[in-house]
Structures are given as structure tokens and as C-alpha cells.
Tab-separated table of C-alpha atoms and ligand atoms in Angstrom:
chain	number	residue	atom	x	y	z
A	1	MET	CA	116.660	130.904	48.046
A	2	PRO	CA	115.361	128.118	50.333
A	3	LYS	CA	116.165	124.679	49.449
A	4	LEU	CA	113.994	122.358	47.313
A	5	PRO	CA	113.121	118.777	48.046
A	6	GLU	CA	114.183	116.026	45.640
A	7	PRO	CA	111.662	115.853	42.839
A	8	THR	CA	108.826	113.081	43.103
A	9	VAL	CA	106.988	111.103	40.549
A	10	GLY	CA	103.585	112.213	41.852
A	11	ASP	CA	102.634	115.764	41.802
A	12	THR	CA	103.680	117.308	45.064
A	13	SER	CA	103.743	120.978	43.801
A	14	TRP	CA	100.305	121.610	45.568
A	15	PHE	CA	101.148	119.557	48.587
A	16	VAL	CA	104.379	121.455	49.521
A	17	HIS	CA	102.411	124.707	49.281
A	18	ASP	CA	99.262	123.764	51.159
A	19	ARG	CA	101.181	122.252	54.158
A	20	PHE	CA	98.232	121.397	56.291
A	21	GLY	CA	95.727	118.442	56.053
A	22	LEU	CA	93.085	116.615	58.009
A	23	PHE	CA	93.383	112.886	58.779
A	24	ILE	CA	90.057	111.040	59.407
A	25	HIS	CA	90.123	107.801	61.297
A	26	TRP	CA	86.532	106.537	61.336
A	27	GLY	CA	85.063	103.004	61.319
A	28	ILE	CA	83.017	100.841	63.713
A	29	TYR	CA	85.877	100.947	66.200
A	30	ALA	CA	84.398	104.298	67.103
A	31	LEU	CA	81.790	102.293	69.182
A	32	PRO	CA	84.028	100.661	71.608
A	33	ALA	CA	85.702	104.092	71.691
A	34	ARG	CA	88.948	102.807	73.033
A	35	HIS	CA	91.462	102.844	69.995
A	36	GLU	CA	91.180	101.725	66.437
A	37	TRP	CA	93.480	98.731	67.420
A	38	VAL	CA	90.846	97.467	69.892
A	39	LYS	CA	90.197	94.328	68.064
A	40	ASN	CA	93.898	93.442	68.188
A	41	ARG	CA	94.623	94.781	71.739
A	42	GLU	CA	91.695	92.756	73.250
A	43	LYS	CA	92.336	89.807	70.990
A	44	MET	CA	88.696	89.806	69.867
A	45	ARG	CA	87.221	87.145	67.531
A	46	ASP	CA	85.158	88.200	64.582
A	47	GLU	CA	82.076	87.226	66.711
A	48	ASP	CA	83.201	89.579	69.575
A	49	TYR	CA	83.704	92.349	67.198
A	50	GLN	CA	80.466	91.771	65.332
A	51	LYS	CA	78.395	93.843	67.901
A	52	TYR	CA	79.882	97.143	66.667
A	53	PHE	CA	78.956	96.291	63.091
A	54	ASP	CA	75.504	95.460	64.168
A	55	HIS	CA	75.009	98.609	66.117
A	56	PHE	CA	76.694	101.184	63.745
A	57	TYR	CA	74.335	103.827	63.255
A	58	PRO	CA	75.886	107.406	62.878
A	59	ASP	CA	72.665	109.425	62.668
A	60	LEU	CA	74.305	112.837	63.198
A	61	TYR	CA	76.763	112.190	60.205
A	62	ASP	CA	77.101	115.272	58.170
A	63	PRO	CA	80.507	115.489	56.362
A	64	THR	CA	79.706	119.194	55.457
A	65	VAL	CA	80.123	120.158	58.965
A	66	TRP	CA	83.406	118.281	59.251
A	67	ALA	CA	84.668	119.922	55.881
A	68	LYS	CA	83.686	123.406	57.201
A	69	GLU	CA	85.551	122.967	60.561
A	70	ALA	CA	88.619	121.615	58.600
A	71	LYS	CA	88.521	124.558	56.271
A	72	ASN	CA	88.120	127.184	59.105
A	73	ALA	CA	91.138	125.599	60.694
A	74	GLY	CA	93.220	126.291	57.455
A	75	MET	CA	93.446	122.773	56.211
A	76	LYS	CA	93.630	122.268	52.439
A	77	TYR	CA	93.430	118.419	51.987
A	78	PHE	CA	92.059	115.534	53.802
A	79	VAL	CA	92.925	111.843	53.994
A	80	VAL	CA	90.192	109.444	55.337
A	81	THR	CA	90.485	105.724	56.335
A	82	THR	CA	88.546	103.870	53.545
A	83	LYS	CA	89.413	100.650	55.411
A	84	HIS	CA	91.371	100.366	58.604
A	85	HIS	CA	93.173	97.117	59.882
A	86	ASP	CA	89.908	95.678	61.135
A	87	GLY	CA	88.658	95.435	57.503
A	88	PHE	CA	85.622	97.519	57.707
A	89	CYS	CA	84.942	99.474	54.670
A	90	LEU	CA	83.346	102.839	54.457
A	91	TRP	CA	82.230	102.621	50.755
A	92	ASP	CA	80.027	100.214	48.968
A	93	SER	CA	82.595	97.811	47.735
A	94	ALA	CA	81.608	95.079	45.426
A	95	LEU	CA	84.190	92.779	46.795
A	96	THR	CA	82.963	92.422	50.361
A	97	ASP	CA	79.850	92.358	52.625
A	98	TYR	CA	81.948	93.767	55.502
A	99	LYS	CA	80.804	97.521	54.747
A	100	ALA	CA	78.783	100.360	55.878
A	101	THR	CA	75.913	99.679	53.587
A	102	ASN	CA	75.371	96.351	55.430
A	103	THR	CA	75.252	97.954	58.966
A	104	PRO	CA	72.035	99.305	60.308
A	105	TRP	CA	73.078	102.635	58.822
A	106	GLY	CA	72.664	101.095	55.296
A	107	LYS	CA	74.468	103.862	53.466
A	108	ASP	CA	77.707	104.603	51.770
A	109	LEU	CA	79.730	106.984	53.940
A	110	LEU	CA	82.639	107.647	51.652
A	111	LYS	CA	80.760	109.212	48.661
A	112	PRO	CA	79.073	111.979	50.628
A	113	MET	CA	82.414	112.792	52.490
A	114	VAL	CA	84.392	113.051	49.402
A	115	GLU	CA	81.655	115.247	47.834
A	116	ALA	CA	81.469	117.588	50.937
A	117	PHE	CA	85.162	118.140	51.116
A	118	ARG	CA	85.555	118.680	47.363
A	119	ASN	CA	82.731	121.234	47.605
A	120	GLU	CA	84.880	123.143	50.225
A	121	GLY	CA	87.955	123.073	47.805
A	122	PHE	CA	89.797	120.225	49.436
A	123	LYS	CA	92.131	117.901	47.741
A	124	VAL	CA	91.076	114.162	48.360
A	125	GLY	CA	93.193	111.458	49.969
A	126	PHE	CA	92.538	107.797	50.712
A	127	TYR	CA	94.118	105.853	53.563
A	128	HIS	CA	93.848	102.207	52.872
A	129	SER	CA	94.971	99.502	55.186
A	130	LEU	CA	97.125	96.920	53.785
A	131	ILE	CA	96.519	94.801	56.884
A	132	ASP	CA	93.177	93.130	57.202
A	133	TRP	CA	91.973	91.359	60.421
A	134	HIS	CA	88.715	90.263	58.940
A	135	HIS	CA	89.537	88.888	55.575
A	136	PRO	CA	89.362	85.012	55.513
A	137	GLU	CA	92.620	84.863	53.427
A	138	PHE	CA	94.839	87.038	55.548
A	139	PRO	CA	97.135	84.810	57.267
A	140	ILE	CA	97.337	85.061	61.092
A	141	ASP	CA	100.525	86.581	62.183
A	142	GLY	CA	101.954	88.000	65.452
A	143	LEU	CA	99.759	91.118	64.944
A	144	HIS	CA	96.593	89.539	64.368
A	145	PRO	CA	93.826	89.458	66.989
A	146	MET	CA	93.780	85.584	66.811
A	147	ARG	CA	97.482	85.266	67.396
A	148	ASP	CA	97.133	83.558	70.678
A	149	ASP	CA	94.671	80.844	69.697
A	150	VAL	CA	97.266	78.391	68.609
A	151	GLU	CA	95.024	75.649	67.501
A	152	PHE	CA	92.960	78.167	65.368
A	153	ARG	CA	95.948	79.871	63.881
A	154	GLU	CA	97.737	76.643	62.852
A	155	ARG	CA	94.621	75.210	61.252
A	156	GLU	CA	93.620	78.528	59.532
A	157	ASN	CA	97.244	79.353	58.340
A	158	GLN	CA	97.444	76.000	56.351
A	159	ARG	CA	94.354	77.091	54.477
A	160	ARG	CA	94.738	80.899	54.160
A	161	ASP	CA	96.392	82.371	50.951
A	162	ILE	CA	97.909	85.689	50.942
A	163	ARG	CA	97.688	85.900	47.170
A	164	LYS	CA	93.967	85.706	47.382
A	165	TYR	CA	94.005	88.450	49.909
A	166	ALA	CA	96.330	90.596	47.729
A	167	ALA	CA	93.824	90.234	44.623
A	168	TYR	CA	91.251	91.446	47.083
A	169	LEU	CA	93.589	94.395	48.178
A	170	HIS	CA	94.372	95.336	44.552
A	171	GLY	CA	90.647	95.007	43.536
A	172	GLN	CA	89.531	97.346	46.326
A	173	ALA	CA	92.304	99.773	45.469
A	174	ARG	CA	91.065	99.847	41.882
A	175	GLU	CA	87.530	100.505	43.059
A	176	LEU	CA	88.814	103.554	45.185
A	177	LEU	CA	90.750	104.819	42.419
A	178	THR	CA	88.075	104.619	39.757
A	179	GLN	CA	84.827	105.363	41.383
A	180	PHE	CA	85.408	108.650	43.400
A	181	GLY	CA	86.798	111.061	40.728
A	182	LYS	CA	90.207	112.535	41.046
A	183	ILE	CA	92.231	111.073	44.137
A	184	ASP	CA	95.113	113.301	45.083
A	185	ILE	CA	96.886	111.011	47.565
A	186	MET	CA	96.956	107.224	48.336
A	187	TRP	CA	98.111	106.594	51.802
A	188	TYR	CA	98.736	102.856	52.246
A	189	ASP	CA	99.358	101.589	55.699
A	190	PHE	CA	101.545	99.639	56.691
A	191	SER	CA	104.307	97.097	56.134
A	192	TYR	CA	106.285	95.327	58.683
A	193	SER	CA	108.222	92.528	56.957
A	194	GLN	CA	111.215	93.102	59.413
A	195	ALA	CA	108.887	91.707	62.257
A	196	ASP	CA	109.616	87.961	63.366
A	197	TRP	CA	107.564	86.007	65.878
A	198	GLY	CA	109.291	82.763	65.290
A	199	TRP	CA	105.995	81.084	64.326
A	200	SER	CA	105.094	83.909	61.821
A	201	LYS	CA	106.745	86.759	60.081
A	202	GLY	CA	105.590	90.275	59.352
A	203	LYS	CA	104.182	91.278	55.892
A	204	GLY	CA	105.494	93.534	53.331
A	205	LYS	CA	106.015	94.196	49.672
A	206	ASP	CA	106.052	90.597	48.535
A	207	ASP	CA	102.712	89.968	50.399
A	208	TRP	CA	101.046	93.023	49.029
A	209	GLN	CA	102.684	92.793	45.520
A	210	SER	CA	103.578	96.400	46.215
A	211	GLU	CA	105.352	96.975	42.634
A	212	GLN	CA	102.012	95.980	40.856
A	213	LEU	CA	99.880	97.999	43.292
A	214	LEU	CA	102.037	101.160	43.052
A	215	ALA	CA	101.955	100.874	39.313
A	216	MET	CA	98.248	100.486	39.094
A	217	THR	CA	97.784	103.279	41.471
A	218	ARG	CA	99.841	105.760	39.337
A	219	GLU	CA	98.203	104.446	36.113
A	220	LEU	CA	94.816	104.861	37.336
A	221	GLN	CA	95.390	108.357	38.817
A	222	PRO	CA	98.241	110.046	37.074
A	223	GLY	CA	99.937	112.610	39.272
A	224	ILE	CA	98.671	111.017	42.344
A	225	ILE	CA	100.990	111.234	45.506
A	226	VAL	CA	101.673	107.892	47.174
A	227	ASN	CA	103.075	107.524	50.738
A	228	ASP	CA	106.066	105.412	51.600
A	229	ARG	CA	104.665	102.552	53.407
A	230	LEU	CA	104.541	99.819	50.700
A	231	GLU	CA	108.279	99.131	50.914
A	232	VAL	CA	108.885	100.265	47.352
A	233	GLY	CA	109.631	103.998	47.783
A	234	GLY	CA	106.833	106.460	47.202
A	235	ASP	CA	106.616	110.231	47.066
A	236	ILE	CA	106.529	111.258	50.628
A	237	LYS	CA	108.007	110.139	54.073
A	238	THR	CA	105.486	109.906	56.780
A	239	PRO	CA	106.851	110.254	60.246
A	240	GLU	CA	104.121	109.403	62.751
A	241	GLN	CA	103.665	110.648	66.395
A	242	TYR	CA	107.010	112.488	66.482
A	243	GLN	CA	108.516	115.616	65.149
A	244	PRO	CA	111.621	115.217	63.129
A	245	ARG	CA	114.642	117.089	64.301
A	246	GLY	CA	115.375	118.543	60.909
A	247	TRP	CA	114.422	118.226	57.259
A	248	LEU	CA	113.848	114.578	56.604
A	249	THR	CA	116.577	113.234	54.176
A	250	VAL	CA	117.085	110.028	52.013
A	251	ASP	CA	120.656	109.405	51.062
A	252	GLY	CA	121.393	112.840	52.560
A	253	LYS	CA	119.044	114.729	50.382
A	254	PRO	CA	115.963	116.557	51.603
A	255	VAL	CA	112.576	114.854	50.532
A	256	VAL	CA	108.852	115.751	50.738
A	257	TRP	CA	107.518	114.823	54.028
A	258	GLU	CA	104.507	114.907	56.118
A	259	ALA	CA	104.135	114.250	59.846
A	260	CYS	CA	100.956	112.618	60.856
A	261	GLN	CA	99.786	113.534	64.296
A	262	THR	CA	96.788	113.030	66.765
A	263	PHE	CA	95.171	115.346	69.083
A	264	SER	CA	95.177	112.811	71.903
A	265	GLY	CA	97.321	109.715	71.176
A	266	SER	CA	94.605	107.626	69.597
A	267	TRP	CA	93.609	107.848	65.908
A	268	GLY	CA	90.165	106.433	66.263
A	269	TYR	CA	87.547	107.917	68.777
A	270	TYR	CA	88.718	107.294	72.319
A	271	ARG	CA	86.342	108.530	74.939
A	272	ASP	CA	88.621	108.122	77.915
A	273	GLU	CA	91.855	109.198	76.425
A	274	TYR	CA	92.888	112.460	78.291
A	275	THR	CA	96.425	113.368	76.781
A	276	TRP	CA	95.031	116.045	74.580
A	277	LYS	CA	97.539	118.454	73.160
A	278	SER	CA	97.040	122.082	73.695
A	279	THR	CA	95.980	124.316	70.849
A	280	GLU	CA	99.214	126.208	71.334
A	281	MET	CA	101.268	122.950	71.112
A	282	LEU	CA	99.543	122.048	67.950
A	283	ILE	CA	100.183	125.402	66.334
A	284	GLN	CA	103.880	125.113	67.270
A	285	MET	CA	103.828	121.480	65.714
A	286	LEU	CA	102.378	122.952	62.373
A	287	ILE	CA	105.066	125.686	62.342
A	288	ASP	CA	107.871	123.402	63.388
A	289	GLY	CA	107.094	120.993	60.437
A	290	VAL	CA	107.100	123.798	58.053
A	291	SER	CA	110.158	125.152	59.459
A	292	LYS	CA	111.882	121.852	58.441
A	293	GLY	CA	110.263	121.620	55.009
A	294	GLY	CA	107.456	119.384	55.938
A	295	ASN	CA	103.650	119.143	56.153
A	296	LEU	CA	101.147	118.251	59.081
A	297	LEU	CA	98.485	115.846	58.794
A	298	LEU	CA	96.432	116.269	61.942
A	299	ASN	CA	93.883	113.568	62.727
A	300	VAL	CA	90.430	113.487	63.967
A	301	GLY	CA	88.482	110.438	65.129
A	302	PRO	CA	84.667	111.171	64.796
A	303	ASN	CA	82.365	109.175	67.200
A	304	GLY	CA	79.851	106.497	66.616
A	305	ARG	CA	77.020	109.195	65.966
A	306	GLY	CA	79.146	110.838	63.303
A	307	GLU	CA	80.382	113.828	65.125
A	308	LEU	CA	83.616	115.260	65.735
A	309	ASP	CA	84.832	115.177	69.316
A	310	PRO	CA	84.103	118.577	71.050
A	311	ARG	CA	87.717	118.492	72.265
A	312	ALA	CA	88.995	118.317	68.717
A	313	VAL	CA	86.402	121.136	67.513
A	314	GLU	CA	87.709	123.471	70.367
A	315	ARG	CA	91.122	122.959	69.082
A	316	LEU	CA	90.474	123.156	65.434
A	317	ARG	CA	88.911	126.474	66.065
A	318	GLY	CA	91.796	127.665	67.990
A	319	ILE	CA	94.034	126.758	65.229
A	320	GLY	CA	91.737	128.458	62.820
A	321	GLU	CA	91.866	131.713	64.854
A	322	TRP	CA	95.704	131.618	64.432
A	323	MET	CA	95.616	130.664	60.759
A	324	ARG	CA	93.260	133.461	59.892
A	325	LEU	CA	96.028	135.859	60.791
A	326	HIS	CA	99.132	133.876	60.236
A	327	SER	CA	98.530	131.381	57.232
A	328	ARG	CA	100.901	133.625	55.125
A	329	SER	CA	103.868	132.110	57.176
A	330	ILE	CA	102.545	128.562	56.498
A	331	TYR	CA	101.116	128.403	52.861
A	332	GLY	CA	103.879	128.439	50.291
A	333	CYS	CA	106.521	128.469	52.903
A	334	THR	CA	109.380	126.178	53.785
A	335	ALA	CA	112.702	125.794	55.785
A	336	SER	CA	114.872	128.687	55.787
A	337	ASP	CA	118.730	128.578	55.511
A	338	PHE	CA	118.983	131.104	58.354
A	339	THR	CA	119.379	129.776	61.809
A	340	PRO	CA	116.740	131.063	64.267
A	341	PRO	CA	117.430	132.285	67.877
A	342	PRO	CA	116.574	130.240	70.746
A	343	ASP	CA	112.697	129.267	71.225
A	344	CYS	CA	112.039	130.447	67.602
A	345	ARG	CA	111.242	128.898	64.263
A	346	TYR	CA	111.820	130.362	60.857
A	347	THR	CA	109.749	129.633	57.769
A	348	GLN	CA	110.476	131.295	54.387
A	349	SER	CA	108.450	131.899	51.375
A	350	GLN	CA	109.437	129.562	48.577
A	351	ASP	CA	110.451	132.515	46.481
A	352	GLY	CA	112.843	133.668	49.303
A	353	LYS	CA	111.496	137.043	49.630
A	354	ARG	CA	109.941	136.947	53.099
A	355	LEU	CA	111.237	135.400	56.336
A	356	TYR	CA	108.934	134.615	59.267
A	357	LEU	CA	110.135	134.537	62.713
A	358	HIS	CA	107.900	132.518	65.148
A	359	LEU	CA	108.348	133.065	68.731
A	360	PHE	CA	107.512	130.215	70.768
A	361	ALA	CA	108.418	132.078	73.993
A	362	TRP	CA	108.168	135.859	74.221
A	363	PRO	CA	111.372	137.546	75.189
A	364	PHE	CA	111.752	140.897	76.915
A	365	ARG	CA	112.108	143.678	74.428
A	366	HIS	CA	114.795	142.246	72.017
A	367	VAL	CA	115.476	139.419	69.846
A	368	HIS	CA	118.678	139.109	67.900
A	369	LEU	CA	118.861	137.541	64.552
A	370	ASP	CA	122.276	136.297	63.367
A	371	GLY	CA	123.084	136.760	59.702
A	372	LEU	CA	120.370	139.199	58.883
A	373	ALA	CA	122.076	142.551	59.380
A	374	GLY	CA	121.638	144.605	56.176
A	375	LYS	CA	119.283	142.091	54.711
A	376	VAL	CA	115.928	143.348	55.952
A	377	GLU	CA	113.998	145.983	54.275
A	378	TYR	CA	110.971	146.122	56.557
A	379	ALA	CA	109.506	144.262	59.590
A	380	GLN	CA	106.176	143.900	61.051
A	381	LEU	CA	104.111	141.784	63.513
A	382	LEU	CA	101.848	139.571	61.349
A	383	ASN	CA	98.939	139.673	63.460
A	384	ASP	CA	98.211	143.374	62.954
A	385	ALA	CA	100.697	144.718	60.463
A	386	SER	CA	102.407	146.878	63.158
A	387	GLU	CA	105.916	148.027	62.494
A	388	ILE	CA	108.759	146.321	64.279
A	389	LYS	CA	111.918	148.616	64.480
A	390	PHE	CA	115.420	146.977	63.923
A	391	TYR	CA	119.017	147.916	63.998
A	392	VAL	CA	122.526	146.617	64.416
A	393	ILE	CA	124.220	147.377	67.641
A	394	PRO	CA	127.848	148.427	66.757
A	395	PRO	CA	130.085	145.246	67.477
A	396	GLY	CA	132.563	147.021	69.606
A	397	GLN	CA	130.129	148.775	71.883
A	398	GLN	CA	130.612	148.112	75.563
A	399	ALA	CA	127.565	147.250	77.768
A	400	GLN	CA	126.807	150.037	80.085
A	401	ASN	CA	123.886	150.886	82.237
A	402	THR	CA	120.966	150.973	79.867
A	403	THR	CA	123.186	150.517	76.735
A	404	MET	CA	123.553	146.953	75.300
A	405	GLY	CA	126.856	145.522	74.375
A	406	GLY	CA	127.615	145.015	70.644
A	407	MET	CA	127.145	141.766	68.899
A	408	GLY	CA	128.381	140.308	65.661
A	409	ALA	CA	128.427	142.619	62.727
A	410	ASP	CA	125.913	140.482	60.870
A	411	THR	CA	123.465	140.382	63.980
A	412	LEU	CA	120.159	142.349	63.577
A	413	THR	CA	118.292	143.222	66.819
A	414	LEU	CA	114.598	143.558	66.678
A	415	GLU	CA	112.806	145.730	69.258
A	416	LEU	CA	109.507	143.978	70.488
A	417	PRO	CA	106.658	145.336	72.404
A	418	ILE	CA	106.730	144.439	76.123
A	419	VAL	CA	103.313	142.853	76.068
A	420	LYS	CA	103.144	139.585	73.984
A	421	PRO	CA	100.537	140.213	71.115
A	422	PRO	CA	97.186	138.349	71.857
A	423	VAL	CA	97.761	135.341	69.716
A	424	ALA	CA	98.970	131.862	70.391
A	425	VAL	CA	102.312	132.180	68.572
A	426	PRO	CA	103.454	135.726	67.584
A	427	VAL	CA	105.112	136.082	64.109
A	428	VAL	CA	107.423	138.701	62.954
A	429	GLU	CA	107.252	139.069	59.087
A	430	LEU	CA	110.709	140.204	57.590
A	431	PHE	CA	110.621	141.564	54.214
A	432	LEU	CA	114.139	140.704	52.757
A	433	LYS	CA	115.933	142.925	50.498
A	434	SER	CA	116.256	141.536	46.991
B	1	GLC	C1	99.706	103.364	62.394
B	1	GLC	C2	98.650	102.469	62.974
B	1	GLC	C3	97.334	103.216	62.716
B	1	GLC	C4	97.240	104.509	62.222
B	1	GLC	C5	98.316	104.989	61.434
B	1	GLC	C6	98.295	106.425	61.167
B	1	GLC	O1	100.474	102.755	61.510
B	1	GLC	O2	98.599	101.163	62.671
B	1	GLC	O3	96.265	102.710	63.608
B	1	GLC	O4	96.146	104.420	61.290
B	1	GLC	O5	99.532	104.592	62.009
B	1	GLC	O6	99.515	106.800	60.602
């Protein structure tokens, strides 16, 4: 039987089954269209950044379209930025004026999104920034857009009180956790208490009052999954922009984890970013994660008119095409204890009965599976349910002309078609003997 991760406080039973979610980074940074950290990167003052607030008008916004694209891609849950580091809020918060309802658009963006995704059967997750570069009580540190204005920051930091900001943070979290029905995931981002700029330090659990925030989150939404960026533990580990080499562990034990990844390097809409991953690479990343016991949260950055980037849509549809035929090797699957051959990944159904061999490179005629001789009852290509023959080559057999040499007694050889099946990543489904 495949390994299980360490138990969690939040309910991760659905999460480790569903495996694939949509991340959405959306806010007024879609207008500059050059990264969600643009205010920081370009050291903009509030006045400089205000033009994006004043011109925000996503007239083509239709979250039903987003939800349908995500569903077609095979995603089962979504996580949206209710507020990012720039402080802009997508919902009609009673605690700030800095929100969608006060832009020219004038309407709440979050309610209709939650509704649209729920209608398509999605679980609901909120990303909420712990950092806030707009709030007047958020002390200016080395990450803040105003960090280099020494006179300003010294004056302001004498006045600013992180405890007042923490009250705002908790108040907004309470709104999010009480006004939108059942919330399945709370994704707080992020802590950086280890940072030290000499004149300022990074912020972390003491600043956010993380213990209380976590307790309130669990109390308001029993069963909710909380990520690991509050510096007080949490239910899931969240590697970002890299694929872990193996199952993520804490104190040597496998834990529930989710990689968050972008299509193109930026989370927010970035018009001139060209390092877009191929559909094939993205499918391989999804498989790779599940083969190591993890999930994939794949991000879109909708544009200022409220549409998904056509480059993202193209890839989502490509992933959907693959998922239509292969989702059986993803949903309800996890890492296998068997070691796959080179260029391959195994996933295994959580009940241990089926093993899925994903071939990232298509070999000529044969693939050899160590440890599987005598264990397979039937094998087929998953895309068309066509039989794959298998046999054990006698260990002592000498290689000669057209005869293969023997391998280990436990090695099972599969006979593959010469022509790679017409799918991005072919999968062989192995029914294991019970
Ligand atoms: C980072 C970034 C951020 C992004 C997030 C997604 O921590 O600050 O822009 O929202 O990762 O995981």
C-alpha cells in the first residue's frame, strides 16, 4: 500500500484526492501588467500607484468563464487573492476604502467569483496577504515600496503601529471567513522574520499574531485547510516555483504538500513576460507532484479587462485534453513505493490496486519495470484502453541477434508500440494482483 502523509488538523482528505487546483492572482496590478510586485519593484508611492485604482474597470469580467475553463482543465479547487501585498481588496470590506467597490468598476469582485466556482463544483480557497503596502499602520521595512525614502520612513515608523495593522488583518480575515459561506482553504502569505536590513527587520508570527489568527480561522471554519506561511505550522507545505525532489517531509515524515506554479514566472498579469511553460511541461509537473505525494496549484493572472490571458487558455485546454483521458492517474493517486525506470513517473491509486506508468520520453519498443514481475494482472494504455503485453525475460538468457539478454528475476518487461500514442504524456495502467 502507498504511504500516507502525516495527519492534519484541517480536513485534507478531499485535498489529497483532488490534486489539482487553480490559483488566481488578480488586482489593480493587472493594469501596469508587469508583475504583482510592481509597486515594490518600482518603489512607487501611494500617489503613483493610485492611477491603477482610478482606471480599474474589468468590463469583460465573467467568472463563470474562468470556472468553466478551470473545470475543463481538470481542476477541482481554486484559491484567489482576496488582497495582495499592495493592499487592494477584491471584496466590499467594511474595514477599508481601498477596495473594488470604490474603483470605477464599483462592484464586489469576490462574491460572484465564489458563486461561479461553487456552481461548477469547486472547493473555495482564499489567498490573503499578511503584508500590506497600503495600510497606514504597516511599518516600512526593507520590502516596502517606500524603503529608500529615508526621511519618510523614519518619520512614519515612529508613528506606525503594527498592532493596529494586526487588528485590521484579523478583522478582514473574519470578514472573509464569515461572509462567503464555507471556505475550504485559507492561504496566508507570507512571513519573513528572518530578514534583517539593519534599520528594519522582517515580519512574522509576532507581528501577525499568528497563533490567534490561526485559532480564529479554525474556529470560524471548522475543517478548513491552512497553509504554512504564518510561522506557526499549518496543514500543508507550499513549495513555490520549484518541484521538490521527493515527497516533502517534516522531521523525516511525509506531509501534505502543494506546489504553486505559474504559467510564465509572474503571478499577476504580465504582458511582456515570455517564459511561458509548454503544455507538456505543465502536465509533467502535475504528474511529477502527484508521483511525490503532492498537489499542483497552477496560477492564472487575469488581465485588467477581466479576461484570462489567451496563452493561459491555450495551455489550460491542452491540459484538459490530457486530463480527459488520464485523470484516473491523478485523482485519488499518490506516490508509489516502486521505483520507476528512467524518464518515467509512477503514481498509484491510494488503495494500492493500480499503478500508473507515465512515460516522459517514449522508448523504442520496451520498458523494464524492476520489482514488478509476478505482480501485474493486466496492462493497458490509458488513453485508448489498448492492451500492453508483458513478460519476464529469463535472467540467465544471453543476448543474441534479435534476442534480448535476461534481467533481474523481478524485472517485468512491457512491449510498447513503436509509435508514441498521440497524447502529451502516455500512461500505462497496470492492474496489480491483490
Ligand atoms: C510569493 C509572492 C507573491 C505570490 C506568492 C504565491 O510569496 O510574494 O507575489 O503571491 O508567492 O505563492
